[in-house]
């Protein structure tokens, strides 16, 4: 406790808190996780109910996944083949141009399938 004198001439006693003695990290953890005093407002988190997937949705998901799986399978088969000896070497610029064309065609295909 300390005494301080304010303008009116009267002594006022102010209680100062004692310093905390922290001996180990366990004490520190206990202090930081201790519940706060005073008014506590805890909001209960509302659990979102998962909507069960309907039969039509399951079938659509199954078709989509099978389509992707077959694409991956076809791609792996193409990559496993050894290149033919009659193939010509091309520059990287040509490869990039061809890749851009494939990307554009794929984008158009996706857009058309959405519509």
Coordinates of N, CA and C in Angstrom, one line a residue:
X1 N 0.8 -1.2 0.0 CA 0.0 0.0 0.0 C 0.9 1.2 0.0
X2 N 0.5 2.3 -0.7 CA 1.2 3.5 -0.7 C 0.2 4.6 -0.4
X3 N 0.8 5.7 0.2 CA 0.0 6.8 0.5 C 0.3 7.9 -0.4
X4 N -0.7 8.6 -1.0 CA -0.4 9.7 -1.9 C -1.3 10.8 -1.5
X5 N -0.7 12.0 -1.6 CA -1.5 13.2 -1.2 C -1.9 13.9 -2.5
X6 N -3.2 14.2 -2.5 CA -3.8 14.9 -3.7 C -4.1 16.3 -3.3
X7 N -4.4 17.2 -4.3 CA -4.6 18.6 -4.1 C -5.4 19.0 -2.9
X8 N -6.4 18.3 -2.4 CA -7.2 18.7 -1.3 C -6.5 18.6 0.0
X9 N -5.3 18.1 0.1 CA -4.6 18.0 1.4 C -4.9 16.7 2.1
X10 N -5.8 15.9 1.7 CA -6.1 14.6 2.4 C -5.2 13.5 1.9
X11 N -4.8 12.6 2.7 CA -4.1 11.4 2.3 C -5.0 10.4 1.8
X12 N -4.7 9.8 0.7 CA -5.5 8.7 0.2 C -4.7 7.5 0.1
X13 N -5.1 6.4 0.6 CA -4.4 5.1 0.5 C -4.8 4.4 -0.7
X14 N -3.9 4.0 -1.5 CA -4.1 3.3 -2.7 C -3.5 1.9 -2.6
X15 N -4.2 0.9 -2.8 CA -3.7 -0.5 -2.8 C -3.0 -0.8 -4.1
X16 N -1.7 -1.1 -4.0 CA -1.0 -1.5 -5.2 C -0.9 -3.0 -5.2
X17 N -1.1 -3.6 -6.4 CA -1.0 -5.1 -6.4 C 0.4 -5.6 -6.2
X18 N 0.4 -6.8 -5.5 CA 1.7 -7.4 -5.3 C 2.2 -8.0 -6.6
X19 N 3.6 -7.9 -6.8 CA 4.1 -8.5 -8.0 C 3.9 -10.0 -8.0
X20 N 3.7 -10.6 -9.1 CA 3.5 -12.0 -9.2 C 4.9 -12.7 -9.2
X21 N 4.9 -13.8 -8.4 CA 6.1 -14.6 -8.4 C 5.9 -15.8 -9.3
X22 N 6.6 -15.8 -10.4 CA 6.5 -16.9 -11.3 C 7.7 -17.8 -11.2
X23 N 7.5 -19.0 -10.8 CA 8.6 -19.9 -10.5 C 8.9 -20.8 -11.7
X24 N 7.9 -21.2 -12.5 CA 8.1 -22.1 -13.6 C 7.2 -21.8 -14.7
X25 N 7.4 -22.4 -15.8 CA 6.6 -22.2 -17.0 C 5.2 -22.7 -16.7
X26 N 5.0 -23.7 -15.8 CA 3.7 -24.2 -15.5 C 2.9 -23.2 -14.9
X27 N 3.5 -22.4 -14.0 CA 2.7 -21.3 -13.3 C 2.3 -20.3 -14.3
X28 N 3.2 -20.0 -15.3 CA 2.9 -19.0 -16.3 C 1.7 -19.5 -17.1
X29 N 1.7 -20.8 -17.5 CA 0.6 -21.3 -18.3 C -0.7 -21.3 -17.5
X30 N -0.6 -21.6 -16.2 CA -1.8 -21.6 -15.4 C -2.4 -20.2 -15.3
X31 N -1.5 -19.2 -15.2 CA -1.9 -17.8 -15.2 C -2.6 -17.3 -16.5
X32 N -2.0 -17.7 -17.6 CA -2.5 -17.3 -18.8 C -3.8 -18.0 -19.3
X33 N -4.0 -19.2 -18.7 CA -5.2 -19.9 -19.1 C -6.3 -19.9 -18.0
X34 N -6.0 -19.2 -16.9 CA -7.0 -19.1 -15.9 C -8.2 -18.3 -16.4
X35 N -9.4 -18.6 -15.9 CA -10.5 -17.8 -16.3 C -10.5 -16.4 -15.8
X36 N -11.0 -15.5 -16.6 CA -11.0 -14.1 -16.2 C -12.1 -13.8 -15.2
X37 N -11.8 -12.9 -14.3 CA -12.8 -12.6 -13.3 C -13.8 -11.6 -13.9
X38 N -14.9 -11.4 -13.3 CA -15.9 -10.5 -13.7 C -16.9 -11.1 -14.6
X39 N -17.5 -10.3 -15.4 CA -18.6 -10.7 -16.2 C -18.1 -11.5 -17.4
X40 N -18.5 -12.7 -17.5 CA -18.1 -13.6 -18.5 C -19.2 -13.8 -19.6
X41 N -18.8 -13.6 -20.8 CA -19.8 -13.8 -21.8 C -19.3 -14.8 -22.8
X42 N -19.9 -16.0 -22.7 CA -19.5 -17.0 -23.6 C -20.6 -17.2 -24.6
X43 N -20.2 -17.2 -25.8 CA -21.2 -17.5 -26.9 C -21.0 -18.9 -27.3
X44 N -22.1 -19.6 -27.3 CA -22.1 -21.0 -27.8 C -22.0 -21.0 -29.3
X45 N -21.0 -21.7 -29.8 CA -20.9 -21.8 -31.2 C -22.0 -22.8 -31.7
X46 N -22.7 -22.3 -32.7 CA -23.7 -23.1 -33.3 C -23.1 -24.0 -34.3
X47 N -23.4 -25.3 -34.2 CA -22.8 -26.3 -35.1 C -23.7 -26.2 -36.4
X48 N -23.0 -26.1 -37.5 CA -23.7 -26.2 -38.7 C -24.1 -27.6 -39.1
X49 N -25.3 -27.8 -39.3 CA -25.8 -29.1 -39.7 C -25.4 -29.4 -41.2
X50 N -24.7 -30.5 -41.4 CA -24.3 -30.9 -42.7 C -25.5 -31.4 -43.4
X51 N -25.7 -30.9 -44.6 CA -26.8 -31.4 -45.5 C -26.4 -32.7 -46.1
X52 N -27.2 -33.7 -45.9 CA -26.8 -35.0 -46.5 C -26.9 -34.9 -48.0
X53 N -26.0 -35.6 -48.6 CA -25.9 -35.5 -50.1 C -27.0 -36.5 -50.6
X54 N -27.8 -35.9 -51.6 CA -28.8 -36.7 -52.2 C -28.3 -37.6 -53.2
X55 N -29.2 -38.5 -53.7 CA -28.8 -39.5 -54.6 C -28.3 -38.9 -55.9
X56 N -29.0 -37.9 -56.4 CA -28.6 -37.2 -57.7 C -27.2 -36.5 -57.5
X57 N -27.0 -35.9 -56.4 CA -25.7 -35.3 -56.1 C -24.6 -36.3 -56.1
X58 N -24.8 -37.4 -55.4 CA -23.8 -38.5 -55.4 C -23.5 -39.0 -56.8
X59 N -24.5 -39.2 -57.6 CA -24.3 -39.7 -58.9 C -23.5 -38.7 -59.8
X60 N -23.8 -37.4 -59.6 CA -23.0 -36.4 -60.3 C -21.6 -36.3 -59.9
X61 N -21.4 -36.4 -58.6 CA -20.0 -36.4 -58.0 C -19.3 -37.7 -58.5
X62 N -19.9 -38.8 -58.6 CA -19.3 -40.0 -59.0 C -18.9 -39.9 -60.5
X63 N -19.8 -39.3 -61.4 CA -19.5 -39.2 -62.8 C -18.3 -38.2 -62.9
X64 N -18.3 -37.1 -62.2 CA -17.2 -36.2 -62.3 C -15.8 -36.8 -61.9
X65 N -15.8 -37.5 -60.8 CA -14.6 -38.2 -60.3 C -14.1 -39.2 -61.3
X66 N -15.1 -40.0 -61.8 CA -14.7 -41.0 -62.8 C -14.1 -40.4 -64.1
X67 N -14.7 -39.3 -64.5 CA -14.1 -38.6 -65.7 C -12.7 -38.1 -65.4
X68 N -12.5 -37.6 -64.3 CA -11.1 -37.1 -63.9 C -10.1 -38.3 -63.8
X69 N -10.6 -39.4 -63.3 CA -9.8 -40.6 -63.1 C -9.4 -41.1 -64.5
X70 N -10.4 -41.2 -65.4 CA -10.0 -41.7 -66.7 C -9.1 -40.8 -67.5
X71 N -9.2 -39.5 -67.3 CA -8.3 -38.5 -67.9 C -6.9 -38.7 -67.4
X72 N -6.7 -38.9 -66.1 CA -5.4 -39.2 -65.5 C -4.9 -40.5 -66.0
X73 N -5.7 -41.5 -66.1 CA -5.2 -42.8 -66.6 C -4.7 -42.7 -68.1
X74 N -5.5 -42.0 -68.9 CA -5.1 -41.8 -70.3 C -3.8 -41.0 -70.4
X75 N -3.6 -40.0 -69.6 CA -2.4 -39.2 -69.6 C -1.2 -40.0 -69.2
X76 N -1.4 -40.9 -68.2 CA -0.3 -41.7 -67.7 C 0.1 -42.7 -68.8
X77 N -0.9 -43.2 -69.5 CA -0.6 -44.2 -70.6 C 0.2 -43.5 -71.7
X78 N -0.1 -42.3 -72.1 CA 0.6 -41.5 -73.1 C 2.0 -41.2 -72.6
X79 N 2.2 -40.9 -71.4 CA 3.5 -40.6 -70.9 C 4.4 -41.8 -70.8
X80 N 3.8 -43.0 -70.6 CA 4.6 -44.2 -70.5 C 5.1 -44.7 -71.8
X81 N 4.5 -44.2 -72.9 CA 5.0 -44.7 -74.2 C 6.3 -44.0 -74.6
X82 N 7.2 -44.8 -75.2 CA 8.5 -44.3 -75.7 C 8.2 -43.5 -76.9
X83 N 9.0 -42.4 -77.1 CA 8.7 -41.5 -78.3 C 9.2 -42.2 -79.6
X84 N 8.5 -41.9 -80.6 CA 8.8 -42.5 -81.9 C 10.1 -41.9 -82.4
X85 N 10.9 -42.7 -83.2 CA 12.2 -42.2 -83.7 C 12.0 -41.2 -84.8
X86 N 10.8 -41.2 -85.4 CA 10.6 -40.2 -86.5 C 10.2 -38.8 -86.1
X87 N 10.1 -38.6 -84.8 CA 9.6 -37.3 -84.3 C 10.7 -36.3 -84.5
X88 N 10.3 -35.1 -84.8 CA 11.3 -34.0 -85.1 C 11.5 -33.2 -83.8
X89 N 12.7 -32.6 -83.6 CA 12.9 -31.8 -82.4 C 12.3 -30.4 -82.7
X90 N 11.7 -29.8 -81.7 CA 11.1 -28.5 -81.9 C 11.7 -27.6 -80.8
X91 N 11.7 -26.3 -81.1 CA 12.2 -25.3 -80.1 C 11.2 -25.1 -79.0
X92 N 11.7 -24.6 -77.8 CA 10.8 -24.4 -76.7 C 9.7 -23.3 -77.0
X93 N 10.1 -22.4 -77.9 CA 9.1 -21.4 -78.3 C 7.8 -22.0 -78.9
X94 N 8.1 -23.0 -79.7 CA 7.0 -23.8 -80.4 C 6.2 -24.6 -79.3
X95 N 6.9 -25.1 -78.4 CA 6.2 -25.9 -77.3 C 5.3 -25.0 -76.5
X96 N 5.8 -23.8 -76.2 CA 5.0 -22.8 -75.4 C 3.8 -22.4 -76.2
X97 N 4.0 -22.2 -77.5 CA 2.8 -21.8 -78.4 C 1.8 -22.9 -78.4
X98 N 2.2 -24.1 -78.6 CA 1.3 -25.2 -78.6 C 0.6 -25.4 -77.2
X99 N 1.3 -25.2 -76.1 CA 0.7 -25.3 -74.8 C -0.3 -24.2 -74.6
X100 N -0.1 -23.0 -75.1 CA -1.0 -21.9 -75.0 C -2.3 -22.3 -75.8
X101 N -2.2 -22.9 -77.0 CA -3.3 -23.2 -77.8 C -4.1 -24.3 -77.0
X102 N -3.5 -25.3 -76.5 CA -4.2 -26.3 -75.7 C -4.9 -25.7 -74.5
X103 N -4.3 -24.8 -73.9 CA -4.9 -24.1 -72.7 C -6.2 -23.4 -73.1
X104 N -6.1 -22.7 -74.3 CA -7.2 -21.9 -74.8 C -8.4 -22.9 -75.1
X105 N -8.0 -24.0 -75.8 CA -9.1 -24.9 -76.2 C -9.7 -25.6 -75.0
X106 N -8.9 -25.9 -74.0 CA -9.5 -26.5 -72.7 C -10.4 -25.5 -72.0
X107 N -10.0 -24.2 -72.0 CA -10.9 -23.2 -71.4 C -12.2 -23.1 -72.1
X108 N -12.1 -23.1 -73.5 CA -13.3 -23.0 -74.2 C -14.2 -24.2 -74.0
X109 N -13.6 -25.4 -73.9 CA -14.4 -26.6 -73.7 C -15.1 -26.5 -72.3
X110 N -14.4 -26.0 -71.3 CA -15.0 -25.9 -70.0 C -16.2 -24.9 -70.0
X111 N -15.9 -23.8 -70.7 CA -17.0 -22.8 -70.7 C -18.2 -23.3 -71.5
X112 N -18.0 -24.1 -72.6 CA -19.1 -24.7 -73.3 C -19.8 -25.7 -72.5
X113 N -19.1 -26.5 -71.7 CA -19.8 -27.5 -70.9 C -20.6 -26.9 -69.8
X114 N -20.2 -25.7 -69.3 CA -21.0 -25.1 -68.2 C -22.3 -24.6 -68.8
X115 N -22.3 -24.0 -70.0 CA -23.5 -23.5 -70.6 C -24.3 -24.6 -71.1

